[in-house]
Amino acid sequence: MGTVDVTKLLRTAPVRGFLLDITGVLYNSSEGSDGVTIQGSVDAVARLYKESRVRFLSNESTHTTEKVVAKLRRLGFTLEESDVITPAPVAADYLRQRELRPHLLLHPGVSSYFPTSSPDANCVLLGDAEHEFSFHNVNEAFRALMRMKKPLLVTLGQGKFYQRTDGPTIDVGAYAEALKYSSGCDHVVIGKPSAEYFQYAIDAIGVPATETVMIGDDLISDVGGAQRFGMRGIQVRTGKWRPEWEHHPTVSPDLIVNNLAAAVNSILDAQQQRGVQNHV
Amino acid sequence: MGTVDVTKLLRTAPVRGFLLDITGVLYNSSEGSDGVTIQGSVDAVARLYKESRVRFLSNESTHTTEKVVAKLRRLGFTLEESDVITPAPVAADYLRQRELRPHLLLHPGVSSYFPTSSPDANCVLLGDAEHEFSFHNVNEAFRALMRMKKPLLVTLGQGKFYQRTDGPTIDVGAYAEALKYSSGCDHVVIGKPSAEYFQYAIDAIGVPATETVMIGDDLISDVGGAQRFGMRGIQVRTGKWRPEWEHHPTVSPDLIVNNLAAAVNSILDAQQQRGVQNHV
C-alpha cells in the first residue's frame, strides 16, 4: 500500500464517516459478469465496518440495490443492504412526492421501482439504460418531452462514462445532454453530484459533512460534488480515473490515493496514532 | 397565399439569390416513404428557376445527393442535381484535404462517400445515423474518441430535430452533444449553421451574401446561421417550425411566412412591380 501522507487531509477535522462510491472503487464492472474486485477493497470495507462508519453512495442505475448488494457479496464483500444508496429508489420517492407521471427510459434492472410509462407523462425519467438506448427509445423520450408544456427531464446521475473491463463506457449524462439540447427541457439530477443526494447520504450515515469523506473514482461527480457539499473528496486511481485529472482546472481532490485500501488504512492508522477516535 | 409585406425585407438590397432548405420547406419527410410535398413548393421552385437564382442547401445526411434529387423529382420538383448541396460530399472533401482518418457513425445511405472506419482513427464522423444510433455504435464512437490524443468530432450538421410526418425526430446534434459531454472532444460542423458551409453555397450560387436569402424551417441553423453570415433569413411556418420561435430571445427572422411559395411569390412580385431585376 505504501504510506500516504494524510496530514493535510486531517488538518481541518477528523474523519468519522466514509462514503464510498461502488463501481470503480470496490470493483470494476464487466458486461455479462460480476466484474473484478479491486485489490484490498474487501479488507478495507471490513475494517471500516469495525472501526468507523460507512455508507455506499452509488450512481448505479442498472440494478436494484438488492442486486448490487448480492453482486458485492459474491465478490467477497460483507455489507448491509440498508447501507447502500442508489438513485432509483430515491427517484421513485421523488416522483411520488411530486405526483410526477414519468415516461421511462431505464435499464430493465431498475424498472421494478417504477410504474409503467404514462401516456400522459409530465416528465421523462432517464437512467443508464445501456442497450435500451436505441434510436427508437431515445426518440420516444424526446417526443414525450416535446409533448409537455414544461418539459422536465429527471436523470439517475449525470455521469460522463464509467470504466468497464473492456473499456470506458458512455453513461446516462451523455443522453441527458442529448435530450436537453434537442428539447430545451429542464433537468433534475437524482444522484451524485446533486446536493440533495449527498444530503440523503449524510442523513443516512449520521455524521456531519465536515467529518465525512467521499471516496470515488469520478473527479466531478464524487470528488467535486462532495467538496461543494462541504465534505472532503478523495480520488482513487482506480476505475475510470485518468492521469490528466490530476491537473484538472477546477477540481482538486483533498487526497489522491492508489486505491480504496490506501485511503482507508492511511486515515484510520493516522488517527489511531494520534489517539483520535475513528468512531463518532 | 395572401399578401406578405416584404417592404422591410427589401429595404437593404434586392434579392437575387435564393438558398432553400429542403426538408420541411419543399416537403415533409416520412419514415419508409417519400414524404409529402408542401403546398405550392413545386411551383415556387419552378418560378425561381425561371426568374432568379436558386440553390438547395440541406443538412440531409441520410441519403446521397443523387437520391435526394431523385426523391424530389418523384415528388414533382424539377431541379438540377448540381444545384443541391448536402454535407456528406463536402465532409468527404474536408477529410481528404486534412488527411483525417475517420471512425464512421453514419446512415448507410451516405456511407458510399467515405472509406470504411479506420482502426487508427483520428476523428469521429457523425451524421444523422437514425437507427444506427444504437447504444453499441454510440459507445464505439465514444471509445474511438477516448483513444485519440486530440479527440475530434466532425458532424454533418448539428440539428436539434427535424419534423417527420409521424412527429418530431431527434437529430445528429443531440448525439454530438452526448459525445462532446462524455469525451471532451473538439467539434467541427459541416453543414448549417457553419460559416464555411454557407460560404460553399454562396460560391455555388454566385450571388453576394447581401443579395441572397436563406429560406428554412430551422430558426437556428437556417435563419440564425444565414443572418450571422450576412444574408437575410426567412422562416417558413412549415416543417419543424414552432409558434414559440416567433418570440425567440436571440434570433429574429427578416421575414416570417406561411410557406415557401408565399416567400418566393411575394419577393419576386414586389421586385417586378418596382422594376428591380430578379436575376443577377
XYZ file of C-alpha atoms in Angstrom:
560
model
C 0.000 0.000 0.000
C 2.863 2.359 0.762
C 2.406 5.291 3.082
C 0.092 8.101 2.113
C 0.584 11.413 3.850
C -2.794 12.350 5.291
C -1.562 15.255 7.433
C -3.110 17.851 5.169
C -6.358 15.913 4.813
C -6.788 15.626 8.597
C -5.827 19.224 9.384
C -9.384 20.568 9.368
C -11.244 17.780 11.187
C -11.053 14.081 11.945
C -12.773 11.637 9.583
C -15.579 9.747 11.256
C -17.701 8.851 8.249
C -16.773 7.260 4.924
C -18.999 7.465 1.862
C -17.758 5.045 -0.770
C -18.587 5.017 -4.427
C -19.049 1.410 -5.569
C -18.161 0.869 -9.240
C -14.503 1.631 -9.887
C -13.780 1.788 -6.145
C -14.881 -1.592 -4.786
C -14.753 -3.404 -8.134
C -14.510 -2.828 -11.879
C -17.644 -3.742 -13.791
C -17.792 -6.031 -16.767
C -20.592 -6.699 -19.217
C -22.198 -10.067 -18.595
C -20.241 -10.980 -15.456
C -19.806 -9.742 -11.891
C -16.588 -7.885 -12.707
C -13.346 -7.867 -10.773
C -12.694 -6.826 -7.169
C -10.171 -4.012 -6.763
C -7.223 -5.152 -4.670
C -7.567 -4.554 -0.938
C -11.155 -3.293 -1.127
C -12.771 -6.248 0.641
C -10.493 -5.822 3.671
C -10.871 -2.036 3.612
C -14.656 -2.325 3.806
C -14.364 -4.857 6.619
C -12.074 -2.502 8.539
C -14.471 0.424 8.064
C -17.356 -1.643 9.448
C -15.241 -2.446 12.515
C -13.594 0.907 13.204
C -15.706 3.726 11.752
C -18.953 4.465 9.902
C -19.519 3.663 6.278
C -22.234 4.039 3.635
C -22.111 3.198 -0.044
C -23.232 6.034 -2.301
C -23.584 4.920 -5.891
C -24.983 6.289 -9.139
C -25.617 2.695 -10.262
C -28.875 2.649 -12.183
C -28.809 -0.718 -13.916
C -29.675 -2.934 -10.959
C -31.759 -2.787 -7.802
C -29.981 -2.121 -4.526
C -30.703 -5.745 -3.646
C -28.904 -6.995 -6.782
C -25.988 -4.603 -6.237
C -25.535 -5.990 -2.739
C -25.854 -9.609 -3.915
C -23.151 -8.983 -6.518
C -20.835 -7.350 -3.976
C -21.323 -10.313 -1.654
C -20.457 -12.718 -4.463
C -17.293 -10.662 -4.991
C -16.401 -11.224 -1.319
C -17.662 -8.061 0.403
C -19.511 -8.136 3.699
C -22.027 -5.285 3.931
C -25.614 -4.411 4.877
C -28.187 -3.762 2.151
C -29.575 -0.831 4.138
C -26.165 0.854 3.937
C -26.261 1.046 0.141
C -27.804 4.110 -1.545
C -28.622 4.032 -5.265
C -30.562 6.679 -7.218
C -33.506 4.604 -8.489
C -35.405 4.141 -5.184
C -34.605 7.749 -4.225
C -36.019 8.896 -7.587
C -39.125 6.779 -7.103
C -39.770 8.666 -3.831
C -39.069 11.978 -5.580
C -41.645 11.260 -8.317
C -44.280 10.080 -5.841
C -43.858 13.121 -3.604
C -44.319 15.481 -6.554
C -47.044 13.398 -8.259
C -44.929 13.224 -11.411
C -46.009 10.811 -14.159
C -42.864 9.625 -15.898
C -42.110 8.392 -19.374
C -39.388 5.835 -18.570
C -36.118 5.103 -20.314
C -34.327 2.847 -17.882
C -32.331 -0.303 -17.626
C -34.765 -3.208 -17.162
C -32.857 -3.946 -13.942
C -34.465 -0.995 -12.111
C -37.906 -0.841 -13.726
C -39.418 -2.647 -10.715
C -39.114 0.597 -8.686
C -41.460 2.493 -11.028
C -44.937 2.306 -12.542
C -45.093 1.776 -16.330
C -44.595 4.762 -18.650
C -47.501 7.187 -18.571
C -49.094 8.049 -21.949
C -49.769 11.465 -20.394
C -46.267 11.881 -18.945
C -45.191 15.166 -17.378
C -41.527 14.172 -17.082
C -39.018 11.788 -18.612
C -37.048 9.601 -16.223
C -33.698 8.545 -17.622
C -31.223 6.075 -16.165
C -28.188 4.342 -17.567
C -30.362 2.318 -19.919
C -27.382 0.794 -21.762
C -28.708 -1.281 -24.682
C -32.160 0.224 -24.180
C -30.645 3.469 -25.549
C -31.783 2.553 -29.058
C -32.579 5.326 -31.532
C -36.245 4.432 -31.238
C -36.300 4.659 -27.433
C -34.253 7.870 -27.294
C -36.559 9.418 -29.899
C -39.666 8.326 -27.969
C -38.261 10.025 -24.859
C -37.572 13.134 -26.947
C -41.111 13.127 -28.320
C -42.536 12.727 -24.820
C -40.593 15.854 -23.774
C -41.809 17.753 -26.839
C -45.439 16.989 -25.889
C -45.039 18.542 -22.412
C -45.941 22.147 -21.632
C -42.935 22.399 -19.319
C -40.616 19.590 -20.410
C -38.786 18.077 -17.453
C -36.017 15.515 -17.508
C -35.137 13.614 -14.322
C -31.959 11.549 -14.533
C -30.385 8.953 -12.281
C -26.993 10.662 -12.049
C -25.313 12.550 -14.865
C -22.122 10.519 -15.289
C -19.994 11.068 -18.389
C -18.765 7.492 -18.565
C -17.763 4.574 -16.388
C -14.979 2.087 -16.747
C -15.862 -1.434 -17.790
C -13.265 -4.160 -18.021
C -13.493 -3.910 -21.841
C -13.154 -0.121 -21.929
C -14.731 3.213 -20.982
C -18.496 3.153 -21.454
C -20.727 6.138 -22.165
C -23.124 6.947 -19.326
C -26.545 8.480 -18.758
C -25.207 12.057 -18.628
C -24.467 11.913 -22.352
C -28.071 11.044 -23.175
C -29.278 13.732 -20.775
C -27.245 16.303 -22.741
C -28.684 14.954 -25.998
C -32.281 15.347 -24.817
C -31.621 18.763 -23.264
C -30.043 20.050 -26.470
C -32.900 18.927 -28.686
C -35.879 19.665 -26.427
C -34.724 22.587 -24.258
C -36.089 20.761 -21.176
C -35.345 21.465 -17.535
C -33.148 18.908 -15.800
C -33.168 17.469 -12.292
C -30.388 15.069 -11.259
C -31.053 12.362 -8.674
C -27.572 11.144 -7.854
C -24.100 12.485 -7.377
C -23.130 15.339 -7.707
C -26.515 16.783 -6.670
C -26.604 18.327 -3.196
C -29.943 16.633 -2.366
C -28.385 13.229 -2.939
C -25.373 13.991 -0.720
C -27.778 15.270 1.936
C -29.649 11.955 1.749
C -26.351 10.142 2.372
C -25.345 12.430 5.247
C -28.724 11.833 6.885
C -28.181 8.082 6.469
C -24.656 7.974 7.875
C -25.407 10.316 10.768
C -22.025 12.076 10.709
C -21.651 15.799 9.888
C -20.471 16.558 6.330
C -17.341 18.214 7.759
C -16.298 14.912 9.365
C -17.158 12.786 6.336
C -15.063 11.914 3.282
C -16.357 10.786 -0.099
C -14.072 8.294 -1.832
C -14.661 7.871 -5.555
C -13.171 7.372 -8.986
C -15.139 10.205 -10.648
C -13.445 13.558 -10.216
C -16.564 15.576 -10.993
C -19.449 13.556 -9.524
C -17.685 12.102 -6.481
C -14.841 14.440 -5.525
C -16.100 17.789 -6.822
C -19.687 17.104 -5.776
C -18.659 16.128 -2.238
C -16.409 19.165 -1.863
C -19.180 21.536 -2.936
C -21.307 19.920 -0.238
C -18.719 20.616 2.451
C -17.124 17.174 2.594
C -13.582 16.213 1.774
C -13.237 14.395 -1.554
C -10.725 11.600 -2.113
C -9.791 10.457 -5.629
C -8.763 6.843 -6.160
C -6.506 5.917 -9.067
C -8.788 3.002 -9.995
C -11.901 2.619 -12.140
C -12.357 5.446 -14.603
C -9.555 7.584 -13.114
C -7.396 9.352 -15.735
C -3.863 10.729 -15.149
C -4.779 14.098 -16.724
C -7.345 14.676 -13.963
C -4.505 15.321 -11.509
C -4.069 18.709 -13.188
C -7.753 19.477 -13.598
C -8.585 23.178 -13.975
C -11.459 23.295 -11.460
C -11.441 20.241 -9.139
C -8.546 19.458 -6.819
C -9.073 16.423 -4.538
C -8.207 16.663 -0.846
C -6.264 13.429 -1.290
C -5.254 11.223 -4.214
C -4.536 7.573 -3.480
C -3.800 4.455 -5.480
C -6.926 2.704 -4.258
C -9.572 2.494 -1.560
C -7.426 0.434 0.812
C -4.673 3.045 0.772
C -7.137 5.777 1.744
C -8.875 3.799 4.482
C -5.734 2.368 6.093
C -3.804 5.650 5.994
C -6.617 7.641 7.575
C -7.533 5.098 10.255
C -3.872 4.381 11.115
C -3.023 8.084 11.382
C -5.994 8.796 13.612
C -5.191 5.801 15.832
C -1.621 7.016 16.221
C -2.875 10.438 17.209
C -5.389 8.953 19.620
C -8.310 10.331 17.604
C -11.487 8.286 17.849
C -12.361 6.805 14.456
C -15.980 6.345 15.502
C -18.458 9.120 16.080
C -51.179 32.683 -50.165
C -52.334 36.108 -49.026
C -50.095 39.124 -49.304
C -46.888 39.260 -47.334
C -45.372 42.658 -46.730
C -41.785 42.440 -47.921
C -41.035 46.184 -47.769
C -38.813 45.813 -44.722
C -37.068 42.760 -46.131
C -36.210 44.535 -49.388
C -35.111 47.811 -47.803
C -31.416 46.940 -47.619
C -30.888 45.272 -51.004
C -32.760 43.364 -53.703
C -32.916 39.573 -53.528
C -31.170 37.927 -56.453
C -30.291 34.567 -54.934
C -32.445 32.074 -53.032
C -30.959 29.343 -50.865
C -33.647 26.835 -49.936
C -33.561 24.296 -47.185
C -35.143 21.067 -48.427
C -36.778 19.022 -45.666
C -39.640 20.940 -44.064
C -39.539 23.561 -46.838
C -40.047 21.598 -50.056
C -41.602 18.560 -48.392
C -42.164 16.849 -45.053
C -40.240 13.624 -44.606
C -41.741 10.337 -43.574
C -40.090 7.121 -42.492
C -40.260 4.484 -45.215
C -41.869 6.663 -47.888
C -41.036 9.746 -49.945
C -42.994 12.063 -47.673
C -45.437 14.787 -48.627
C -44.888 17.861 -50.793
C -45.587 21.181 -49.054
C -48.321 23.101 -50.866
C -47.099 25.478 -53.564
C -43.444 24.444 -53.298
C -43.224 22.740 -56.708
C -44.454 25.884 -58.489
C -42.275 28.134 -56.317
C -39.148 26.213 -57.285
C -40.168 26.327 -60.955
C -40.638 30.098 -60.727
C -37.230 30.550 -59.067
C -35.548 28.583 -61.859
C -37.241 30.867 -64.397
C -36.884 34.248 -62.743
C -33.934 34.228 -60.316
C -31.118 32.063 -58.998
C -31.646 29.154 -56.653
C -29.580 26.561 -54.844
C -30.721 23.929 -52.343
C -28.745 23.924 -49.104
C -29.586 20.941 -46.952
C -28.261 19.266 -43.816
C -29.692 15.962 -45.089
C -27.243 13.227 -44.150
C -29.253 10.055 -44.686
C -29.101 9.887 -48.486
C -26.697 10.789 -51.297
C -27.352 13.997 -53.214
C -28.375 11.787 -56.133
C -31.048 10.036 -54.034
C -32.276 13.337 -52.563
C -32.756 14.692 -56.080
C -34.451 11.503 -57.280
C -36.891 11.730 -54.374
C -37.656 15.396 -55.061
C -38.290 14.578 -58.715
C -40.698 11.800 -57.702
C -42.486 14.381 -55.542
C -42.911 16.574 -58.643
C -39.981 19.022 -58.406
C -37.871 19.966 -61.421
C -34.288 20.728 -60.391
C -30.650 20.084 -61.271
C -28.593 17.678 -59.150
C -25.621 20.053 -59.319
C -27.732 22.717 -57.577
C -28.196 20.587 -54.452
C -25.657 20.843 -51.632
C -25.611 18.247 -48.842
C -22.985 17.892 -46.094
C -21.704 14.356 -46.788
C -19.743 15.026 -50.013
C -18.480 18.334 -48.572
C -17.291 16.446 -45.473
C -15.585 13.800 -47.633
C -13.559 16.628 -49.261
C -12.820 18.120 -45.842
C -11.432 14.825 -44.509
C -9.338 14.176 -47.619
C -7.820 17.668 -47.608
C -6.769 17.289 -43.971
C -5.760 13.616 -44.250
C -8.191 12.723 -41.471
C -8.914 9.035 -40.836
C -12.486 8.786 -39.577
C -14.311 6.361 -37.367
C -17.763 6.471 -39.001
C -21.214 6.602 -37.462
C -23.441 7.403 -40.410
C -26.660 6.461 -42.081
C -25.934 3.630 -44.540
C -27.380 5.920 -47.220
C -24.245 8.130 -47.268
C -21.507 5.610 -46.491
C -20.582 5.440 -50.198
C -18.905 8.873 -49.885
C -16.389 7.602 -47.320
C -13.753 4.918 -46.817
C -14.512 2.320 -44.124
C -13.843 3.190 -40.462
C -10.163 3.388 -39.637
C -8.938 1.231 -36.703
C -6.427 4.040 -36.109
C -8.972 6.849 -36.423
C -8.015 10.452 -35.609
C -11.585 11.745 -35.790
C -15.158 10.540 -35.492
C -17.510 11.444 -38.330
C -21.133 11.587 -37.238
C -24.219 12.017 -39.407
C -27.904 11.581 -38.747
C -27.436 7.834 -38.400
C -31.032 7.239 -37.276
C -31.409 3.564 -36.359
C -27.637 3.133 -36.481
C -27.566 5.214 -33.275
C -27.648 2.052 -31.177
C -26.029 2.067 -27.744
C -23.275 -0.155 -29.114
C -22.482 2.152 -32.045
C -22.622 5.335 -29.961
C -20.341 3.737 -27.378
C -17.894 2.591 -30.082
C -17.718 6.183 -31.375
C -17.139 7.361 -27.778
C -14.362 4.820 -27.286
C -12.744 5.869 -30.579
C -12.676 9.478 -29.299
C -11.222 8.356 -25.960
C -8.342 6.623 -27.771
C -7.326 9.823 -29.612
C -4.645 12.193 -28.344
C -6.701 15.154 -29.546
C -10.251 13.826 -29.860
C -12.060 15.440 -32.787
C -15.696 15.079 -33.733
C -16.849 16.102 -37.225
C -20.613 16.185 -37.685
C -22.862 16.552 -40.714
C -24.870 19.477 -39.347
C -25.862 19.916 -35.716
C -29.644 19.909 -35.987
C -31.723 19.541 -32.836
C -34.565 17.688 -34.528
C -36.482 17.520 -37.770
C -40.143 17.052 -38.446
C -41.290 13.714 -39.771
C -44.897 13.058 -40.714
C -45.211 10.920 -37.556
C -43.656 13.522 -35.248
C -40.514 15.475 -34.370
C -37.415 13.324 -34.666
C -34.168 13.774 -32.768
C -31.240 14.763 -34.988
C -27.467 14.415 -35.148
C -26.827 17.490 -32.970
C -28.160 15.625 -29.943
C -25.656 12.814 -30.389
C -22.898 15.353 -30.976
C -23.705 16.918 -27.585
C -23.688 13.472 -25.995
C -20.218 12.633 -27.328
C -18.832 16.087 -26.505
C -20.092 15.872 -22.930
C -18.584 12.458 -22.273
C -15.290 12.773 -24.169
C -14.470 16.496 -24.046
C -13.672 16.389 -27.794
C -13.339 19.299 -30.207
C -16.199 19.695 -32.665
C -16.293 20.755 -36.316
C -19.672 21.143 -38.026
C -20.017 20.536 -41.754
C -23.448 21.913 -42.518
C -25.672 24.752 -41.486
C -25.134 26.913 -39.438
C -21.363 26.797 -40.017
C -19.957 29.773 -41.919
C -17.811 27.528 -44.145
C -20.906 25.732 -45.372
C -22.738 28.970 -46.166
C -19.599 30.183 -47.991
C -19.672 26.996 -50.058
C -23.282 27.777 -51.020
C -22.516 31.426 -51.837
C -19.658 30.341 -54.085
C -22.039 27.916 -55.806
C -24.879 30.372 -56.364
C -22.602 33.215 -57.476
C -24.614 35.979 -55.803
C -23.228 38.099 -52.945
C -24.460 37.129 -49.458
C -26.070 40.568 -49.092
C -28.311 39.853 -52.103
C -29.156 36.295 -51.039
C -31.876 34.981 -48.748
C -31.893 31.672 -46.904
C -35.368 30.154 -46.567
C -35.695 27.449 -43.964
C -37.789 25.864 -41.236
C -34.991 25.780 -38.641
C -34.712 29.047 -36.741
C -31.183 28.390 -35.523
C -29.470 26.506 -38.373
C -31.188 28.188 -41.311
C -32.306 31.648 -40.223
C -29.788 32.463 -37.491
C -26.887 30.871 -39.361
C -27.658 32.784 -42.562
C -28.013 36.082 -40.701
C -24.672 35.654 -38.954
C -23.200 35.110 -42.409
C -24.607 38.403 -43.714
C -27.651 37.010 -45.520
C -31.287 37.651 -44.794
C -33.025 34.706 -43.140
C -36.637 33.784 -43.843
C -38.586 31.483 -41.530
C -41.355 29.323 -43.017
C -44.220 28.138 -40.841
C -43.863 24.588 -42.175
C -41.740 21.557 -41.253
C -40.367 21.766 -37.733
C -41.464 25.393 -37.184
C -42.883 26.090 -33.707
C -45.105 29.073 -32.733
C -42.931 29.912 -29.726
C -39.991 30.610 -32.035
C -41.676 33.842 -33.136
C -40.654 35.297 -29.762
C -37.200 33.731 -29.644
C -34.733 35.546 -27.348
C -31.800 35.636 -29.796
C -32.929 35.007 -33.394
C -35.400 37.262 -35.190
C -36.078 36.324 -38.835
C -36.083 39.051 -41.506
C -39.410 37.643 -42.667
C -41.843 35.010 -41.420
C -44.145 33.407 -43.993
C -46.654 30.588 -44.074
C -44.643 28.608 -46.602
C -42.024 28.740 -49.342
C -44.472 29.822 -52.049
C -45.544 32.862 -50.020
C -41.932 33.998 -49.660
C -40.958 33.428 -53.282
C -44.065 34.962 -54.826
C -44.118 37.979 -52.514
C -40.475 38.824 -53.129
C -40.485 38.266 -56.892
C -43.815 40.089 -57.349
C -42.667 43.072 -55.293
C -39.409 43.372 -57.163
C -41.188 43.101 -60.510
C -43.578 45.880 -59.515
C -40.648 48.062 -58.564
C -38.819 47.270 -61.775
C -35.999 45.554 -59.874
C -34.267 42.808 -61.838
C -34.820 39.436 -60.107
C -31.786 37.943 -61.833
C -28.171 38.902 -61.156
